[in-house]
Amino acid sequence: QVQLVESGGGLVQAGGSLRLSCAASGRIFSINAMTWYRQAPGKQRQLVAALTSGGSTNYADSVQGRFTISRDNAKNTVYLQMNSLEPKDTAVYYCNAHIQITSLSPTRDYWGQGTQVTVSS
């Protein structure tokens, strides 16, 4: 019923930039927080950046000042602008959204399929 589709990943040299997008579609009444996570090989998934419906943001210390999260509520889309990329940013990036599908339903977590970001040195 609800799908999150990420795009914008790829291969970039250190110091470069990428912009990730995550579009939510399907039966959606409201979207609360939208969050980007990442998972590097052999490591646990970690929060990268979060953005609430009220506009509050939260960033991992490792990306503070380099990454910017934003959203277009009309398009149900969240973005992650990544600048000054470093090899340690290499990971699969996942989008997460807290979504209500009707006014009476509870908020549920939905995940995208992930998009690979590779930063070469």
Tab-separated table of N, CA and C in Angstrom:
chain	number	residue	atom	x	y	z
A	1	GLN	N	0.822	-1.202	0.000
A	1	GLN	CA	0.000	0.000	0.000
A	1	GLN	C	0.862	1.262	0.000
A	2	VAL	N	1.952	1.220	0.742
A	2	VAL	CA	2.869	2.353	0.801
A	2	VAL	C	4.233	1.905	0.320
A	3	GLN	N	4.838	2.700	-0.528
A	3	GLN	CA	6.186	2.411	-1.020
A	3	GLN	C	7.080	3.622	-0.806
A	4	LEU	N	8.309	3.333	-0.432
A	4	LEU	CA	9.347	4.350	-0.384
A	4	LEU	C	10.400	3.960	-1.412
A	5	VAL	N	10.707	4.864	-2.313
A	5	VAL	CA	11.670	4.581	-3.371
A	5	VAL	C	12.788	5.610	-3.313
A	6	GLU	N	14.002	5.098	-3.072
A	6	GLU	CA	15.171	5.975	-3.014
A	6	GLU	C	15.831	6.058	-4.384
A	7	SER	N	16.528	7.155	-4.610
A	7	SER	CA	17.310	7.322	-5.832
A	7	SER	C	18.425	8.316	-5.550
A	8	GLY	N	19.389	8.351	-6.469
A	8	GLY	CA	20.456	9.338	-6.371
A	8	GLY	C	21.795	8.813	-5.900
A	9	GLY	N	21.860	7.555	-5.536
A	9	GLY	CA	23.135	6.993	-5.115
A	9	GLY	C	24.071	6.815	-6.295
A	10	GLY	N	25.313	6.453	-5.991
A	10	GLY	CA	26.280	6.216	-7.047
A	10	GLY	C	27.693	6.263	-6.530
A	11	LEU	N	28.614	6.369	-7.475
A	11	LEU	CA	30.047	6.420	-7.178
A	11	LEU	C	30.532	7.848	-7.334
A	12	VAL	N	31.250	8.333	-6.328
A	12	VAL	CA	31.758	9.698	-6.373
A	12	VAL	C	33.124	9.741	-5.732
A	13	GLN	N	33.954	10.662	-6.167
A	13	GLN	CA	35.270	10.811	-5.565
A	13	GLN	C	35.169	11.581	-4.251
A	14	ALA	N	36.127	11.353	-3.397
A	14	ALA	CA	36.182	12.076	-2.121
A	14	ALA	C	36.166	13.583	-2.387
A	15	GLY	N	35.382	14.278	-1.579
A	15	GLY	CA	35.214	15.708	-1.761
A	15	GLY	C	34.027	16.086	-2.619
A	16	GLY	N	33.455	15.089	-3.278
A	16	GLY	CA	32.321	15.349	-4.157
A	16	GLY	C	31.003	15.391	-3.416
A	17	SER	N	29.920	15.512	-4.190
A	17	SER	CA	28.579	15.643	-3.632
A	17	SER	C	27.609	14.695	-4.318
A	18	LEU	N	26.602	14.318	-3.585
A	18	LEU	CA	25.477	13.555	-4.108
A	18	LEU	C	24.213	14.046	-3.428
A	19	ARG	N	23.085	13.893	-4.118
A	19	ARG	CA	21.798	14.222	-3.536
A	19	ARG	C	20.896	13.001	-3.642
A	20	LEU	N	20.502	12.491	-2.497
A	20	LEU	CA	19.589	11.354	-2.448
A	20	LEU	C	18.152	11.853	-2.336
A	21	SER	N	17.252	11.097	-2.954
A	21	SER	CA	15.825	11.389	-2.855
A	21	SER	C	15.098	10.149	-2.395
A	22	CYS	N	14.007	10.355	-1.690
A	22	CYS	CA	13.154	9.252	-1.260
A	22	CYS	C	11.713	9.712	-1.386
A	23	ALA	N	10.982	9.066	-2.284
A	23	ALA	CA	9.596	9.438	-2.539
A	23	ALA	C	8.654	8.389	-1.969
A	24	ALA	N	7.697	8.849	-1.186
A	24	ALA	CA	6.674	7.962	-0.631
A	24	ALA	C	5.437	8.020	-1.514
A	25	SER	N	4.862	6.850	-1.785
A	25	SER	CA	3.663	6.804	-2.616
A	25	SER	C	2.715	5.757	-2.077
A	26	GLY	N	1.466	5.828	-2.565
A	26	GLY	CA	0.457	4.878	-2.110
A	26	GLY	C	-0.576	5.561	-1.253
A	27	ARG	N	-1.216	4.756	-0.395
A	27	ARG	CA	-2.269	5.286	0.469
A	27	ARG	C	-1.630	5.965	1.673
A	28	ILE	N	-1.616	7.276	1.675
A	28	ILE	CA	-0.964	8.049	2.721
A	28	ILE	C	-1.902	9.120	3.237
A	29	PHE	N	-2.127	9.098	4.547
A	29	PHE	CA	-2.904	10.174	5.168
A	29	PHE	C	-1.975	11.282	5.662
A	30	SER	N	-0.913	10.856	6.344
A	30	SER	CA	0.059	11.842	6.821
A	30	SER	C	1.413	11.183	7.012
A	31	ILE	N	2.446	11.989	6.876
A	31	ILE	CA	3.814	11.529	7.113
A	31	ILE	C	4.395	12.364	8.241
A	32	ASN	N	4.874	11.702	9.261
A	32	ASN	CA	5.508	12.405	10.370
A	32	ASN	C	7.008	12.510	10.096
A	33	ALA	N	7.834	11.923	10.913
A	33	ALA	CA	9.276	12.028	10.709
A	33	ALA	C	9.718	11.245	9.480
A	34	MET	N	10.704	11.799	8.789
A	34	MET	CA	11.369	11.094	7.694
A	34	MET	C	12.858	11.099	8.010
A	35	THR	N	13.475	9.949	7.831
A	35	THR	CA	14.835	9.754	8.340
A	35	THR	C	15.676	9.007	7.319
A	36	TRP	N	16.940	9.364	7.257
A	36	TRP	CA	17.919	8.620	6.469
A	36	TRP	C	18.810	7.830	7.426
A	37	TYR	N	19.022	6.557	7.100
A	37	TYR	CA	19.946	5.683	7.797
A	37	TYR	C	20.973	5.196	6.777
A	38	ARG	N	22.058	4.648	7.287
A	38	ARG	CA	23.022	4.003	6.406
A	38	ARG	C	23.615	2.784	7.092
A	39	GLN	N	24.054	1.861	6.260
A	39	GLN	CA	24.664	0.644	6.764
A	39	GLN	C	25.857	0.289	5.905
A	40	ALA	N	27.023	0.324	6.519
A	40	ALA	CA	28.257	-0.073	5.844
A	40	ALA	C	28.464	-1.570	6.042
A	41	PRO	N	29.234	-2.207	5.166
A	41	PRO	CA	29.466	-3.653	5.293
A	41	PRO	C	30.016	-4.023	6.660
A	42	GLY	N	29.394	-4.990	7.287
A	42	GLY	CA	29.864	-5.470	8.581
A	42	GLY	C	29.528	-4.577	9.748
A	43	LYS	N	28.748	-3.538	9.523
A	43	LYS	CA	28.402	-2.609	10.594
A	43	LYS	C	26.899	-2.526	10.766
A	44	GLN	N	26.486	-2.010	11.924
A	44	GLN	CA	25.068	-1.841	12.190
A	44	GLN	C	24.523	-0.624	11.444
A	45	ARG	N	23.226	-0.680	11.173
A	45	ARG	CA	22.569	0.461	10.558
A	45	ARG	C	22.578	1.626	11.547
A	46	GLN	N	22.899	2.814	11.050
A	46	GLN	CA	22.980	3.973	11.916
A	46	GLN	C	22.181	5.138	11.344
A	47	LEU	N	21.653	5.958	12.246
A	47	LEU	CA	20.917	7.133	11.818
A	47	LEU	C	21.888	8.158	11.231
A	48	VAL	N	21.499	8.727	10.100
A	48	VAL	CA	22.309	9.766	9.472
A	48	VAL	C	21.680	11.146	9.716
A	49	ALA	N	20.390	11.251	9.380
A	49	ALA	CA	19.711	12.534	9.533
A	49	ALA	C	18.212	12.298	9.624
A	50	ALA	N	17.550	13.095	10.452
A	50	ALA	CA	16.108	12.973	10.642
A	50	ALA	C	15.462	14.341	10.539
A	51	LEU	N	14.223	14.333	10.057
A	51	LEU	CA	13.474	15.585	9.899
A	51	LEU	C	12.021	15.322	10.273
A	52	THR	N	11.536	16.041	11.283
A	52	THR	CA	10.154	15.855	11.712
A	52	THR	C	9.217	16.681	10.829
A	53	SER	N	7.933	16.404	10.950
A	53	SER	CA	6.945	17.166	10.190
A	53	SER	C	6.930	18.625	10.619
A	54	GLY	N	7.393	18.888	11.838
A	54	GLY	CA	7.456	20.253	12.330
A	54	GLY	C	8.701	21.004	11.911
A	55	GLY	N	9.625	20.293	11.267
A	55	GLY	CA	10.821	20.956	10.761
A	55	GLY	C	12.068	20.784	11.614
A	56	SER	N	11.981	20.056	12.700
A	56	SER	CA	13.163	19.822	13.533
A	56	SER	C	14.066	18.804	12.869
A	57	THR	N	15.376	19.042	12.972
A	57	THR	CA	16.344	18.138	12.360
A	57	THR	C	17.287	17.567	13.415
A	58	ASN	N	17.840	16.420	13.067
A	58	ASN	CA	18.826	15.769	13.925
A	58	ASN	C	19.825	15.087	13.008
A	59	TYR	N	21.112	15.301	13.270
A	59	TYR	CA	22.165	14.732	12.437
A	59	TYR	C	23.128	13.920	13.285
A	60	ALA	N	23.682	12.884	12.665
A	60	ALA	CA	24.789	12.174	13.286
A	60	ALA	C	25.985	13.118	13.344
A	61	ASP	N	26.767	12.989	14.398
A	61	ASP	CA	27.935	13.868	14.547
A	61	ASP	C	28.859	13.781	13.341
A	62	SER	N	28.953	12.594	12.756
A	62	SER	CA	29.900	12.364	11.668
A	62	SER	C	29.523	13.077	10.377
A	63	VAL	N	28.272	13.532	10.257
A	63	VAL	CA	27.837	14.202	9.022
A	63	VAL	C	27.433	15.645	9.258
A	64	GLN	N	27.404	16.063	10.512
A	64	GLN	CA	27.016	17.433	10.848
A	64	GLN	C	27.865	18.436	10.066
A	65	GLY	N	27.202	19.381	9.421
A	65	GLY	CA	27.917	20.390	8.651
A	65	GLY	C	28.214	19.999	7.216
A	66	ARG	N	28.051	18.721	6.887
A	66	ARG	CA	28.312	18.258	5.519
A	66	ARG	C	27.030	17.813	4.813
A	67	PHE	N	26.106	17.235	5.573
A	67	PHE	CA	24.862	16.728	5.009
A	67	PHE	C	23.703	17.633	5.427
A	68	THR	N	22.714	17.728	4.541
A	68	THR	CA	21.514	18.501	4.843
A	68	THR	C	20.285	17.710	4.435
A	69	ILE	N	19.361	17.545	5.372
A	69	ILE	CA	18.110	16.860	5.090
A	69	ILE	C	17.015	17.894	4.864
A	70	SER	N	16.158	17.618	3.893
A	70	SER	CA	15.045	18.511	3.614
A	70	SER	C	13.887	17.678	3.059
A	71	ARG	N	12.709	18.282	2.983
A	71	ARG	CA	11.571	17.543	2.459
A	71	ARG	C	10.642	18.464	1.684
A	72	ASP	N	9.953	17.851	0.738
A	72	ASP	CA	8.910	18.527	-0.022
A	72	ASP	C	7.608	17.828	0.335
A	73	ASN	N	6.835	18.442	1.210
A	73	ASN	CA	5.617	17.785	1.695
A	73	ASN	C	4.598	17.573	0.581
A	74	ALA	N	4.567	18.450	-0.385
A	74	ALA	CA	3.617	18.308	-1.484
A	74	ALA	C	3.915	17.070	-2.326
A	75	LYS	N	5.192	16.684	-2.349
A	75	LYS	CA	5.606	15.517	-3.139
A	75	LYS	C	5.870	14.296	-2.272
A	76	ASN	N	5.651	14.425	-0.961
A	76	ASN	CA	5.945	13.309	-0.040
A	76	ASN	C	7.365	12.792	-0.246
A	77	THR	N	8.289	13.705	-0.375
A	77	THR	CA	9.664	13.347	-0.711
A	77	THR	C	10.635	13.977	0.288
A	78	VAL	N	11.622	13.190	0.670
A	78	VAL	CA	12.693	13.694	1.530
A	78	VAL	C	14.001	13.602	0.757
A	79	TYR	N	14.871	14.562	0.996
A	79	TYR	CA	16.148	14.628	0.299
A	79	TYR	C	17.291	14.594	1.312
A	80	LEU	N	18.443	14.143	0.824
A	80	LEU	CA	19.663	14.224	1.619
A	80	LEU	C	20.763	14.763	0.716
A	81	GLN	N	21.122	16.009	0.929
A	81	GLN	CA	22.226	16.616	0.196
A	81	GLN	C	23.521	16.289	0.939
A	82	MET	N	24.413	15.619	0.254
A	82	MET	CA	25.658	15.174	0.872
A	82	MET	C	26.834	15.866	0.191
A	83	ASN	N	27.536	16.690	0.937
A	83	ASN	CA	28.695	17.417	0.416
A	83	ASN	C	29.964	16.956	1.122
A	84	SER	N	31.092	17.282	0.533
A	84	SER	CA	32.392	16.924	1.118
A	84	SER	C	32.428	15.454	1.507
A	85	LEU	N	32.008	14.610	0.602
A	85	LEU	CA	31.930	13.178	0.902
A	85	LEU	C	33.308	12.581	1.147
A	86	GLU	N	33.324	11.621	2.055
A	86	GLU	CA	34.555	10.940	2.454
A	86	GLU	C	34.368	9.435	2.255
A	87	PRO	N	35.478	8.707	2.075
A	87	PRO	CA	35.346	7.249	1.908
A	87	PRO	C	34.552	6.590	3.036
A	88	LYS	N	34.633	7.118	4.246
A	88	LYS	CA	33.902	6.530	5.368
A	88	LYS	C	32.388	6.699	5.243
A	89	ASP	N	31.935	7.506	4.284
A	89	ASP	CA	30.497	7.659	4.031
A	89	ASP	C	29.957	6.539	3.152
A	90	THR	N	30.834	5.696	2.642
A	90	THR	CA	30.400	4.589	1.790
A	90	THR	C	29.480	3.654	2.562
A	91	ALA	N	28.304	3.410	2.013
A	91	ALA	CA	27.301	2.579	2.679
A	91	ALA	C	26.075	2.469	1.780
A	92	VAL	N	25.163	1.604	2.180
A	92	VAL	CA	23.825	1.611	1.598
A	92	VAL	C	22.979	2.559	2.435
A	93	TYR	N	22.341	3.489	1.792
A	93	TYR	CA	21.528	4.501	2.464
A	93	TYR	C	20.051	4.130	2.338
A	94	TYR	N	19.367	4.114	3.473
A	94	TYR	CA	17.964	3.736	3.532
A	94	TYR	C	17.112	4.910	4.004
A	95	CYS	N	15.940	4.998	3.428
A	95	CYS	CA	14.963	5.995	3.841
A	95	CYS	C	13.931	5.323	4.744
A	96	ASN	N	13.534	6.032	5.778
A	96	ASN	CA	12.502	5.556	6.704
A	96	ASN	C	11.488	6.672	6.900
A	97	ALA	N	10.224	6.281	6.981
A	97	ALA	CA	9.183	7.279	7.215
A	97	ALA	C	8.130	6.733	8.165
A	98	HIS	N	7.654	7.590	9.049
A	98	HIS	CA	6.554	7.251	9.949
A	98	HIS	C	5.267	7.735	9.288
A	99	ILE	N	4.412	6.789	8.883
A	99	ILE	CA	3.274	7.115	8.031
A	99	ILE	C	1.976	6.599	8.618
A	100	GLN	N	0.961	7.449	8.529
A	100	GLN	CA	-0.416	7.032	8.807
A	100	GLN	C	-1.119	6.870	7.472
A	101	ILE	N	-1.801	5.728	7.294
A	101	ILE	CA	-2.486	5.541	6.014
A	101	ILE	C	-3.934	6.022	6.066
A	102	THR	N	-4.498	6.160	7.249
A	102	THR	CA	-5.803	6.787	7.435
A	102	THR	C	-5.749	7.596	8.721
A	103	SER	N	-6.752	8.424	8.939
A	103	SER	CA	-6.784	9.249	10.146
A	103	SER	C	-6.969	8.427	11.408
A	104	LEU	N	-7.444	7.197	11.256
A	104	LEU	CA	-7.704	6.349	12.422
A	104	LEU	C	-6.626	5.296	12.635
A	105	SER	N	-5.715	5.156	11.706
A	105	SER	CA	-4.709	4.100	11.824
A	105	SER	C	-3.511	4.590	12.620
A	106	PRO	N	-2.795	3.666	13.242
A	106	PRO	CA	-1.584	4.061	13.960
A	106	PRO	C	-0.467	4.402	12.980
A	107	THR	N	0.496	5.159	13.470
A	107	THR	CA	1.669	5.453	12.653
A	107	THR	C	2.538	4.206	12.575
A	108	ARG	N	2.993	3.912	11.363
A	108	ARG	CA	3.860	2.747	11.145
A	108	ARG	C	5.151	3.178	10.475
A	109	ASP	N	6.167	2.360	10.685
A	109	ASP	CA	7.440	2.569	10.011
A	109	ASP	C	7.431	1.915	8.637
A	110	TYR	N	7.915	2.639	7.653
A	110	TYR	CA	8.114	2.088	6.320
A	110	TYR	C	9.560	2.352	5.901
A	111	TRP	N	10.104	1.409	5.119
A	111	TRP	CA	11.493	1.490	4.690
A	111	TRP	C	11.590	1.409	3.179
A	112	GLY	N	12.580	2.113	2.633
A	112	GLY	CA	12.906	1.953	1.238
A	112	GLY	C	13.844	0.777	1.042
A	113	GLN	N	14.177	0.523	-0.221
A	113	GLN	CA	14.994	-0.648	-0.551
A	113	GLN	C	16.488	-0.360	-0.413
A	114	GLY	N	16.839	0.898	-0.279
A	114	GLY	CA	18.240	1.259	-0.127
A	114	GLY	C	18.876	1.685	-1.435
A	115	THR	N	19.843	2.580	-1.330
A	115	THR	CA	20.610	3.008	-2.491
A	115	THR	C	22.091	3.072	-2.101
A	116	GLN	N	22.940	2.531	-2.963
A	116	GLN	CA	24.358	2.423	-2.650
A	116	GLN	C	25.069	3.744	-2.914
A	117	VAL	N	25.850	4.165	-1.943
A	117	VAL	CA	26.734	5.316	-2.096
A	117	VAL	C	28.160	4.834	-1.884
A	118	THR	N	29.007	5.054	-2.871
A	118	THR	CA	30.410	4.645	-2.785
A	118	THR	C	31.278	5.870	-3.024
A	119	VAL	N	32.166	6.131	-2.070
A	119	VAL	CA	33.060	7.282	-2.162
A	119	VAL	C	34.486	6.755	-2.304
A	120	SER	N	35.116	7.078	-3.401
A	120	SER	CA	36.481	6.610	-3.647
A	120	SER	C	37.490	7.652	-3.180
A	121	SER	N	38.646	7.145	-2.748
A	121	SER	CA	39.684	8.056	-2.227
A	121	SER	C	40.601	8.529	-3.334
